[in-house]
C-alpha atoms as one frame of an Amber mdcrd trajectory, in Angstrom:
protein
 -32.769  80.216 -97.067 -32.471  78.038-100.347 -32.895  78.754-104.196 -34.969
  77.135-106.842 -33.470  74.333-109.391 -33.807  75.357-113.012 -34.790  72.632
-115.733 -32.691  73.686-119.208 -32.309  76.779-117.768 -36.016  77.561-117.028
 -37.384  77.776-113.325 -40.812  75.977-113.684 -43.430  76.626-110.881 -45.501
  72.766-111.309 -49.272  72.892-111.744 -50.530  70.065-109.446 -54.331  69.177
-109.194 -55.162  68.274-105.790 -58.891  67.366-106.163 -58.084  63.465-105.345
 -57.374  64.938-101.779 -60.744  66.441-101.737 -62.307  63.366-102.299 -63.333
  60.454 -99.923 -63.162  57.699-102.268 -60.374  59.114-104.505 -58.294  56.634
-106.523 -55.153  55.779-104.306 -53.178  55.646-107.524 -53.963  59.490-108.179
 -53.348  60.225-104.623 -50.342  58.844-104.812 -49.075  60.871-108.139 -50.214
  63.981-106.150 -47.977  63.383-103.091 -44.700  62.504-105.656 -45.328  65.588
-107.753 -45.494  67.622-104.431 -42.528  65.862-103.014 -40.746  66.719-106.262
 -41.612  70.179-106.394 -40.750  70.759-102.341 -37.426  69.553-102.748 -36.446
  70.863-106.297 -38.482  74.747-106.299 -40.289  74.999-103.050 -43.165  76.552
-105.042 -46.212  75.160-106.880 -49.310  76.196-108.128 -52.497  74.601-106.758
 -55.598  73.318-108.939 -58.407  71.552-107.743 -58.501  73.526-104.640 -62.220
  73.942-104.349 -62.752  77.760-103.504 -65.404  79.393-105.641 -65.272  81.871
-108.005 -68.127  83.816-106.141 -66.108  83.442-102.691 -63.291  84.524-104.867
 -65.326  87.536-106.095 -66.763  88.580-102.598 -63.215  88.741-101.122 -61.529
  90.600-103.673 -64.501  93.177-103.915 -64.149  93.492 -99.911 -60.142  94.454
 -99.978 -60.915  96.634-102.902 -63.225  98.493-100.470 -61.076  98.915 -97.784
 -58.360  99.892 -99.690 -60.101 102.469-101.483 -60.769 104.161 -98.083 -59.047
 107.548 -97.143 -55.872 107.108 -95.219 -57.422 108.532 -91.891 -60.377 106.063
 -92.040 -57.463 103.057 -93.072 -55.349 104.413 -89.867 -58.179 103.673 -87.150
 -57.363 100.143 -87.841 -53.438 100.294 -88.002 -51.693  97.291 -85.968 -50.510
  97.857 -82.550 -47.099  97.174 -81.671 -46.281  93.616 -81.493 -49.899  92.589
 -82.508 -50.566  90.649 -86.229 -53.861  92.236 -86.672 -55.270  95.362 -88.635
 -53.609  97.709 -91.252 -50.238  98.410 -92.365 -49.753 101.628 -94.264 -47.554
 101.695 -97.267 -43.949 101.879 -96.678 -44.127 100.902 -92.973 -41.946  97.911
 -93.619 -39.110  96.314 -95.294 -39.003  92.543 -95.888 -35.717  92.534 -96.787
 -34.449  93.392 -93.362 -35.614  89.958 -91.886 -32.751  88.771 -94.070 -30.283
  91.373 -92.731 -30.597  92.997 -95.903 -30.868  97.097 -95.780 -33.201  98.385
 -98.315 -35.741 101.082 -99.278 -39.115 100.640 -97.663 -41.516  98.269 -99.293
 -44.824  99.621-101.406 -47.522  97.657-100.212 -50.405  98.509 -97.562 -51.736
  95.416 -96.068 -54.349  94.535 -93.524 -54.306  91.127 -91.272 -56.548  88.416
 -89.653 -56.005  85.404 -87.957 -56.675  82.749 -85.803 -57.676  84.057 -82.123
 -57.280  82.500 -78.671 -61.070  82.526 -78.802 -60.828  79.906 -81.659 -59.162
  77.614 -79.041 -61.179  77.636 -75.740 -59.589  76.231 -72.693 -55.898  76.012
 -73.911 -54.776  79.354 -72.562 -53.036  80.590 -75.598 -51.340  84.122 -75.697
 -53.959  86.905 -76.695 -51.072  88.771 -78.169 -50.300  86.263 -80.706 -53.559
  84.813 -81.080 -54.894  88.112 -81.264 -58.630  88.990 -81.666 -59.515  90.025
 -85.350 -60.532  93.999 -85.998 -62.969  94.591 -89.268 -63.621  98.134 -90.703
 -66.906  99.354 -90.526 -67.082 101.438 -92.827 -67.225  98.179 -95.473 -70.130
  96.434 -95.382 -69.867  92.835 -95.711 -65.944  92.668 -95.083 -66.000  90.324
 -91.810 -68.289  87.813 -93.913 -66.122  87.820 -96.992 -62.850  87.968 -95.514
 -63.650  85.091 -93.002 -65.050  83.046 -95.894 -61.655  83.333 -97.552 -59.874
  82.877 -94.496 -61.643  79.186 -93.924 -61.233  78.605 -97.808 -57.457  79.018
 -97.754 -57.115  77.847 -94.559 -58.839  74.190 -95.829 -56.375  74.021 -98.540
 -53.195  74.571 -96.483 -54.665  72.087 -94.009 -54.996  69.468 -97.747 -51.392
  70.482 -98.580 -50.313  69.618 -95.145 -52.290  66.205 -95.490 -50.097  65.773
 -98.205 -47.092  66.612 -96.727 -47.915  64.073 -93.608 -48.131  60.918 -96.630
 -44.934  62.231 -98.230 -42.632  62.826 -94.841 -44.143  60.167 -92.252 -46.524
  58.033 -93.986 -50.023  59.215 -92.925 -52.554  62.105 -93.622 -52.617  63.178
 -90.023 -49.137  63.017 -89.228 -48.658  66.715 -88.496 -52.365  67.038 -86.852
 -50.781  67.295 -83.462 -48.601  70.253 -84.627 -51.276  72.338 -86.181 -54.261
  72.079 -84.077 -54.147  75.186 -82.851 -51.971  76.718 -85.229 -50.783  80.117
 -85.548 -52.586  81.446 -88.810 -52.749  84.642 -90.534 -54.116  86.367 -93.693
 -52.392  88.832 -95.036 -54.190  90.905 -97.574 -51.561  93.065 -99.823 -52.396
  96.049-101.795 -49.138  97.577-103.756 -50.282 101.305-103.823 -48.542 103.196
-106.055 -48.622 107.202-106.582 -48.851 106.962-110.579 -47.717 104.798-113.376
 -44.710 107.252-114.346 -43.542 107.612-110.533 -39.849 107.768-109.877 -39.109
 104.719-107.096 -36.212 105.094-104.905 -33.108 103.053-105.911 -33.430  99.294
-105.512 -37.408  99.813-104.098 -39.451  96.634-104.349 -43.199  96.049-103.631
 -41.845  93.858-101.576 -38.379  92.721-100.773 -36.465  89.366-100.706 -37.611
  86.952 -98.054 -38.429  83.618 -97.274 -41.930  82.728 -94.997 -41.119  81.507
 -91.670 -43.791  78.810 -91.072 -45.160  75.377 -92.463 -47.156  76.603 -95.748
 -48.446  79.526 -97.509 -51.262  79.860 -99.694 -50.623  82.781-101.863 -53.699
  84.251-104.366 -52.737  86.876-106.372 -53.659  89.073-109.474 -52.176  87.928
-112.967 -49.990  90.751-112.510 -46.140  90.581-112.674 -44.391  90.944-109.835
 -43.631  87.919-107.889 -40.078  86.495-108.399 -38.139  83.540-107.014 -34.332
  83.101-106.741 -33.021  80.453-108.816 -29.910  78.570-108.405 -28.558  80.763
-111.540 -28.141  83.681-108.968 -31.330  85.282-110.999 -34.451  86.586-109.913
 -37.121  84.410-112.294 -40.896  85.828-112.593 -43.758  83.834-112.079 -47.410
  84.168-112.815 -50.263  82.822-111.547 -51.932  79.939-113.715 -55.887  81.142
-114.449 -57.680  79.511-111.290 -54.638  78.022-109.331 -53.216  79.367-106.136
 -49.394  79.336-105.178 -48.408  77.671-102.421 -44.810  77.598-101.157 -42.747
  76.158 -98.036 -41.681  78.179 -95.081 -38.665  77.834 -92.921 -40.415  75.914
 -90.419 -40.873  72.923 -93.348 -37.422  73.194 -94.057 -36.278  72.484 -90.600
 -38.500  69.614 -89.921 -37.079  68.056 -93.532 -33.625  68.432 -92.859 -33.745
  71.019 -95.554 -34.237  67.815 -97.719 -37.818  70.606 -98.446 -36.499  74.161
 -99.278 -38.067  77.324 -98.242 -37.409  79.706-101.511 -36.187  83.223-101.033
 -38.709  85.317-103.128 -39.720  88.612-103.447 -41.984  90.982-105.313 -40.993
  93.697-107.901 -42.739  96.873-108.631 -45.274  95.583-110.789 -45.345  96.761
-114.591 -46.654  96.183-117.703 -44.694  97.561-120.886 -42.510  99.303-118.228
 -45.088 101.154-116.427 -46.081 100.713-113.214 -49.740  98.722-112.350 -51.752
  97.891-109.454 -51.133  94.265-107.963 -53.250  92.740-105.157 -52.649  89.287
-103.571 -53.780  87.786-100.331 -51.364  85.257 -98.453 -52.386  82.707 -95.775
 -49.992  81.563 -93.733 -50.257  78.292 -91.760 -47.470  78.484 -89.202 -48.478
  75.258 -86.890 -49.169  75.381 -82.947 -46.740  77.757 -80.823 -45.750  75.045
 -78.687 -45.089  72.246 -81.593 -41.695  70.882 -81.298 -39.760  71.373 -84.744
 -37.483  68.265 -84.970 -35.913  67.148 -87.455 -38.091  64.113 -89.122 -36.690
  60.523 -88.904 -37.831  60.053 -92.640 -35.222  63.007 -93.222 -32.146  61.992
 -91.495 -29.490  59.354 -92.723 -25.681  58.636 -92.233 -25.307  61.238 -95.202
 -27.494  63.991 -93.917 -27.317  63.833 -90.168 -29.228  66.473 -88.410 -29.055
  69.745 -89.125 -30.735  71.490 -86.072 -31.572  70.819 -82.583 -34.966  70.736
 -81.510 -36.760  73.732 -81.253 -40.946  75.241 -80.468 -42.268  77.021 -83.319
 -42.718  79.558 -81.172 -38.906  79.742 -80.309 -38.395  79.208 -84.081 -40.136
  82.481 -84.864 -38.120  84.123 -82.068 -34.872  83.163 -83.515 -35.569  83.894
 -86.993 -36.210  87.482 -85.739 -33.247  87.631 -83.344 -30.695  86.839 -86.337
 -32.109  88.829 -89.097 -31.636  91.796 -86.346 -28.082  90.430 -85.521 -29.647
  90.915 -81.917 -29.947  88.363 -78.996 -32.688  85.823 -78.771 -35.499  87.737
 -75.821 -38.801  86.521 -74.288 -40.464  89.248 -76.496 -39.299  88.194 -79.961
 -41.913  85.663 -80.634 -44.549  88.215 -80.328 -42.703  90.374 -82.480 -41.707
  87.725 -85.366 -45.611  87.179 -85.805 -45.542  90.808 -87.149 -43.528  90.307
 -90.298 -45.625  88.454 -93.013 -44.364  88.931 -96.199 -46.020  88.113 -99.836
């Protein structure tokens, strides 16, 4: 895990317009500037604010209306969609997870509740993908239009993730399709989070957070969040620095798989969500994180462009599935086991 660099004592997340990568005849100079800025952010901060992503306001409005309606259901209704053990789909109630545990840090349970959807084996017929990792989705019958609105957001955020990976390909391998063979049946998950608080004056447990300190495991995360305080990035000065989404922007950050692929030249940055407060009072907060993790059988091997005499390969080759399994086994201080890949997929941050 890494911490973000500071400039003049400030942790700044750059705003980058990627619209030139959505235009088939864009100015090559404009694309080159996007690649340069993404590369710089990936090496220093690990986070960036993305504009020009092409997602309409109506898609976001329909999506947040649907998720708000789900989270407004009573506990018994939501419990019908609770995740079965080892399956990264469905509902997770408040205080069911502690993300800091993924780093081996004991902490109070996190405040958020969530519902997950993701890519399924049926999306990739003929590949024989494991149906516990590429699991079928469940949609709440109590919320009309939920499936359509969430699917539209899932597809839109997925396009942004794949556009970012095309930019990564130019920066690291020289071509937009460089990572396609690693991501053409990617384990992708959308986690919709609601920071469900009993009231503005509630007393929290000691060190209790909205979501504990963690890094993401995969290639890239695309995050929509309310413009409400909460998200914090760890800086090289040892302090936590708050980050608010810019108007109309999506936050994008790198995961551990990318740090490993790039021999840690690009960084996967430690972050957390503090209990959201405005003027000292707890306030609601929502977010939706799209995790683009790569194919379960893709091999993560230090890229030739990131290996040199001064920076020899730090890692042996490993598959995405093995990488996810090792992350979980390491965080629990245990030994790698065949079921760890499935279990690793359950811990999804942001």
